[in-house]
CSV table of N, CA and C in Angstrom, one decimal:
chain,number,residue,atom,x,y,z
X,120,UNK,N,207.1,-64.4,0.0
X,120,UNK,CA,207.0,-63.2,0.8
X,120,UNK,C,205.8,-62.4,0.3
X,121,UNK,N,205.0,-61.9,1.2
X,121,UNK,CA,203.8,-61.0,0.8
X,121,UNK,C,204.2,-59.6,1.1
X,122,UNK,N,203.6,-58.7,0.3
X,122,UNK,CA,203.8,-57.3,0.4
X,122,UNK,C,202.5,-56.6,0.7
X,123,UNK,N,202.4,-55.9,1.9
X,123,UNK,CA,201.2,-55.4,2.3
X,123,UNK,C,201.1,-53.9,2.1
X,124,UNK,N,199.9,-53.3,1.9
X,124,UNK,CA,199.7,-51.9,1.7
X,124,UNK,C,198.4,-51.5,2.3
X,125,UNK,N,198.4,-50.4,3.1
X,125,UNK,CA,197.2,-49.9,3.7
X,125,UNK,C,196.9,-48.6,3.0
X,126,UNK,N,195.7,-48.5,2.5
X,126,UNK,CA,195.2,-47.3,1.8
X,126,UNK,C,194.0,-46.6,2.6
X,127,UNK,N,194.1,-45.4,2.8
X,127,UNK,CA,193.0,-44.6,3.4
X,127,UNK,C,192.3,-43.9,2.3
X,128,UNK,N,191.0,-44.1,2.1
X,128,UNK,CA,190.2,-43.4,1.2
X,128,UNK,C,189.3,-42.4,1.8
X,129,UNK,N,189.1,-41.3,1.1
X,129,UNK,CA,188.2,-40.3,1.6
X,129,UNK,C,188.9,-39.0,2.0
X,130,UNK,N,188.5,-37.9,1.4
X,130,UNK,CA,189.2,-36.6,1.6
X,130,UNK,C,189.3,-36.3,3.1
X,131,UNK,N,188.1,-36.4,3.8
X,131,UNK,CA,188.0,-36.1,5.2
X,131,UNK,C,188.9,-37.0,6.1
X,132,UNK,N,188.9,-38.3,5.7
X,132,UNK,CA,189.7,-39.2,6.5
X,132,UNK,C,191.3,-39.0,6.2
X,133,UNK,N,191.6,-38.6,5.0
X,133,UNK,CA,193.0,-38.3,4.8
X,133,UNK,C,193.4,-37.1,5.6
X,134,UNK,N,192.5,-36.1,5.7
X,134,UNK,CA,192.9,-34.9,6.5
X,134,UNK,C,192.9,-35.3,8.0
X,135,UNK,N,192.0,-36.1,8.4
X,135,UNK,CA,192.1,-36.6,9.9
X,135,UNK,C,193.4,-37.3,10.2
X,136,UNK,N,193.8,-38.2,9.2
X,136,UNK,CA,195.0,-38.9,9.4
X,136,UNK,C,196.2,-38.0,9.5
X,137,UNK,N,196.2,-37.0,8.6
X,137,UNK,CA,197.3,-36.0,8.5
X,137,UNK,C,197.4,-35.2,9.8
X,138,UNK,N,196.2,-35.0,10.4
X,138,UNK,CA,196.2,-34.2,11.7
X,138,UNK,C,196.3,-35.1,12.9
X,139,UNK,N,196.6,-36.4,12.8
X,139,UNK,CA,196.7,-37.4,13.8
X,139,UNK,C,195.4,-37.5,14.7
X,140,UNK,N,194.3,-37.3,14.0
X,140,UNK,CA,193.0,-37.5,14.6
X,140,UNK,C,192.5,-39.0,14.5
X,141,UNK,N,191.9,-39.5,15.5
X,141,UNK,CA,191.5,-40.9,15.4
X,141,UNK,C,190.3,-41.1,14.5
X,142,UNK,N,190.2,-42.3,13.9
X,142,UNK,CA,189.0,-42.6,13.1
X,142,UNK,C,188.0,-43.3,14.0
X,143,UNK,N,186.7,-43.1,13.7
X,143,UNK,CA,185.7,-43.9,14.3
X,143,UNK,C,185.8,-45.3,13.8
X,144,UNK,N,185.1,-46.2,14.5
X,144,UNK,CA,185.1,-47.6,14.0
X,144,UNK,C,184.5,-47.7,12.6
X,145,UNK,N,183.4,-46.9,12.4
X,145,UNK,CA,182.8,-46.9,11.0
X,145,UNK,C,183.7,-46.4,9.9
X,146,UNK,N,184.4,-45.3,10.2
X,146,UNK,CA,185.4,-44.7,9.3
X,146,UNK,C,186.5,-45.8,9.0
X,147,UNK,N,186.9,-46.5,10.0
X,147,UNK,CA,188.0,-47.5,9.7
X,147,UNK,C,187.4,-48.6,8.8
X,148,UNK,N,186.3,-49.1,9.1
X,148,UNK,CA,185.7,-50.2,8.3
X,148,UNK,C,185.4,-49.7,6.8
X,149,UNK,N,185.0,-48.4,6.6
X,149,UNK,CA,184.6,-48.0,5.3
X,149,UNK,C,185.8,-47.4,4.5
X,150,UNK,N,186.7,-46.8,5.2
X,150,UNK,CA,187.7,-46.0,4.5
X,150,UNK,C,189.2,-46.5,4.6
X,151,UNK,N,189.4,-47.5,5.4
X,151,UNK,CA,190.8,-48.0,5.5
X,151,UNK,C,190.8,-49.5,5.0
X,152,UNK,N,191.6,-49.6,3.9
X,152,UNK,CA,191.6,-50.9,3.2
X,152,UNK,C,193.0,-51.5,3.2
X,153,UNK,N,193.1,-52.8,3.4
X,153,UNK,CA,194.4,-53.5,3.4
X,153,UNK,C,194.4,-54.4,2.2
X,154,UNK,N,195.6,-54.2,1.5
X,154,UNK,CA,195.8,-55.0,0.2
X,154,UNK,C,197.1,-55.8,0.4
X,155,UNK,N,197.2,-57.0,-0.2
X,155,UNK,CA,198.3,-57.8,-0.2
X,155,UNK,C,198.7,-58.3,-1.6
X,156,UNK,N,200.0,-58.2,-1.8
X,156,UNK,CA,200.6,-58.6,-3.1
X,156,UNK,C,201.7,-59.6,-3.0
X,157,UNK,N,201.8,-60.4,-4.1
X,157,UNK,CA,202.8,-61.4,-4.2
X,157,UNK,C,204.2,-60.9,-4.5
X,158,UNK,N,204.3,-59.7,-5.1
X,158,UNK,CA,205.6,-59.2,-5.4
X,158,UNK,C,205.6,-57.6,-5.3
X,159,UNK,N,206.8,-57.1,-5.1
X,159,UNK,CA,206.9,-55.6,-5.0
X,159,UNK,C,206.5,-54.9,-6.3
X,160,UNK,N,206.6,-55.6,-7.4
X,160,UNK,CA,206.2,-55.1,-8.7
X,160,UNK,C,204.7,-54.9,-8.8
X,161,UNK,N,204.0,-55.9,-8.3
X,161,UNK,CA,202.5,-55.9,-8.2
X,161,UNK,C,202.1,-54.7,-7.3
X,162,UNK,N,202.7,-54.6,-6.2
X,162,UNK,CA,202.4,-53.5,-5.3
X,162,UNK,C,202.6,-52.1,-5.9
X,163,UNK,N,203.7,-52.0,-6.6
X,163,UNK,CA,204.0,-50.7,-7.3
X,163,UNK,C,203.1,-50.5,-8.4
X,164,UNK,N,202.6,-51.5,-9.1
X,164,UNK,CA,201.6,-51.3,-10.2
X,164,UNK,C,200.3,-50.8,-9.6
X,165,UNK,N,199.9,-51.4,-8.5
X,165,UNK,CA,198.7,-51.0,-7.9
X,165,UNK,C,198.7,-49.5,-7.4
X,166,UNK,N,199.8,-49.2,-6.8
X,166,UNK,CA,200.0,-47.7,-6.4
X,166,UNK,C,200.0,-46.8,-7.6
X,167,UNK,N,200.6,-47.2,-8.7
X,167,UNK,CA,200.5,-46.4,-9.9
X,167,UNK,C,199.1,-46.3,-10.4
X,168,UNK,N,198.3,-47.3,-10.4
X,168,UNK,CA,196.9,-47.3,-10.8
X,168,UNK,C,196.1,-46.4,-9.9
X,169,UNK,N,196.4,-46.4,-8.6
X,169,UNK,CA,195.7,-45.5,-7.7
X,169,UNK,C,196.1,-44.0,-8.0
X,170,UNK,N,197.3,-43.7,-8.3
X,170,UNK,CA,197.8,-42.4,-8.6
X,170,UNK,C,197.1,-42.0,-9.9
X,171,UNK,N,197.0,-42.8,-10.9
X,171,UNK,CA,196.3,-42.5,-12.1
X,171,UNK,C,194.8,-42.1,-11.9
X,172,UNK,N,194.2,-42.7,-11.0
X,172,UNK,CA,192.8,-42.5,-10.7
X,172,UNK,C,192.5,-41.3,-9.9
X,173,UNK,N,193.6,-40.7,-9.3
X,173,UNK,CA,193.3,-39.5,-8.4
X,173,UNK,C,192.6,-38.4,-9.2
X,174,UNK,N,191.5,-37.8,-8.6
X,174,UNK,CA,190.8,-36.7,-9.2
X,174,UNK,C,189.6,-37.2,-10.0
X,175,UNK,N,189.5,-38.5,-10.2
X,175,UNK,CA,188.3,-39.0,-11.0
X,175,UNK,C,187.3,-39.6,-10.0
X,176,UNK,N,186.0,-39.3,-10.2
X,176,UNK,CA,185.0,-39.7,-9.2
X,176,UNK,C,184.5,-41.1,-9.6
X,177,UNK,N,184.5,-41.4,-10.9
X,177,UNK,CA,183.9,-42.7,-11.3
X,177,UNK,C,184.8,-43.2,-12.4
X,178,UNK,N,184.6,-44.5,-12.6
X,178,UNK,CA,185.4,-45.1,-13.7
X,178,UNK,C,184.6,-46.2,-14.3
X,179,UNK,N,185.1,-46.7,-15.5
X,179,UNK,CA,184.4,-47.8,-16.2
X,179,UNK,C,185.4,-48.6,-17.0
X,180,UNK,N,185.3,-49.9,-16.9
X,180,UNK,CA,186.2,-50.8,-17.5
X,180,UNK,C,185.5,-51.5,-18.7
X,181,UNK,N,185.6,-51.0,-20.0
X,181,UNK,CA,184.9,-51.6,-21.0
X,181,UNK,C,185.1,-53.1,-21.2
X,182,UNK,N,186.3,-53.5,-20.9
X,182,UNK,CA,186.7,-55.0,-21.1
X,182,UNK,C,185.8,-55.8,-20.2
X,183,UNK,N,185.5,-55.4,-19.0
X,183,UNK,CA,184.7,-56.2,-18.1
X,183,UNK,C,183.2,-56.2,-18.6
X,184,UNK,N,182.7,-55.1,-19.2
X,184,UNK,CA,181.4,-55.1,-19.7
X,184,UNK,C,181.3,-56.1,-20.9
X,185,UNK,N,182.3,-56.2,-21.7
X,185,UNK,CA,182.3,-57.1,-22.9
X,185,UNK,C,182.1,-58.5,-22.4
X,186,UNK,N,182.6,-58.8,-21.3
X,186,UNK,CA,182.5,-60.2,-20.8
X,186,UNK,C,181.0,-60.6,-20.5
X,187,UNK,N,180.3,-59.6,-20.0
X,187,UNK,CA,178.9,-59.8,-19.6
X,187,UNK,C,178.0,-60.0,-20.8
X,188,UNK,N,178.3,-59.4,-22.0
X,188,UNK,CA,177.5,-59.4,-23.1
X,188,UNK,C,177.4,-60.7,-23.8
């Protein structure tokens, strides 16, 4: 069984969604993302990660940089 999650990114788009305003085609392509997980635990971990990132504009994963060096 697959577990799906739709995420809307962007302050303006979240406000539009909350006000039941339609997105343009471009907004949908850029700001609405679909994710699929193999377990409910994976889905919950992803949501937790998104919640942890709220309020941050940028991020860096040192572990990924080490792989490149």
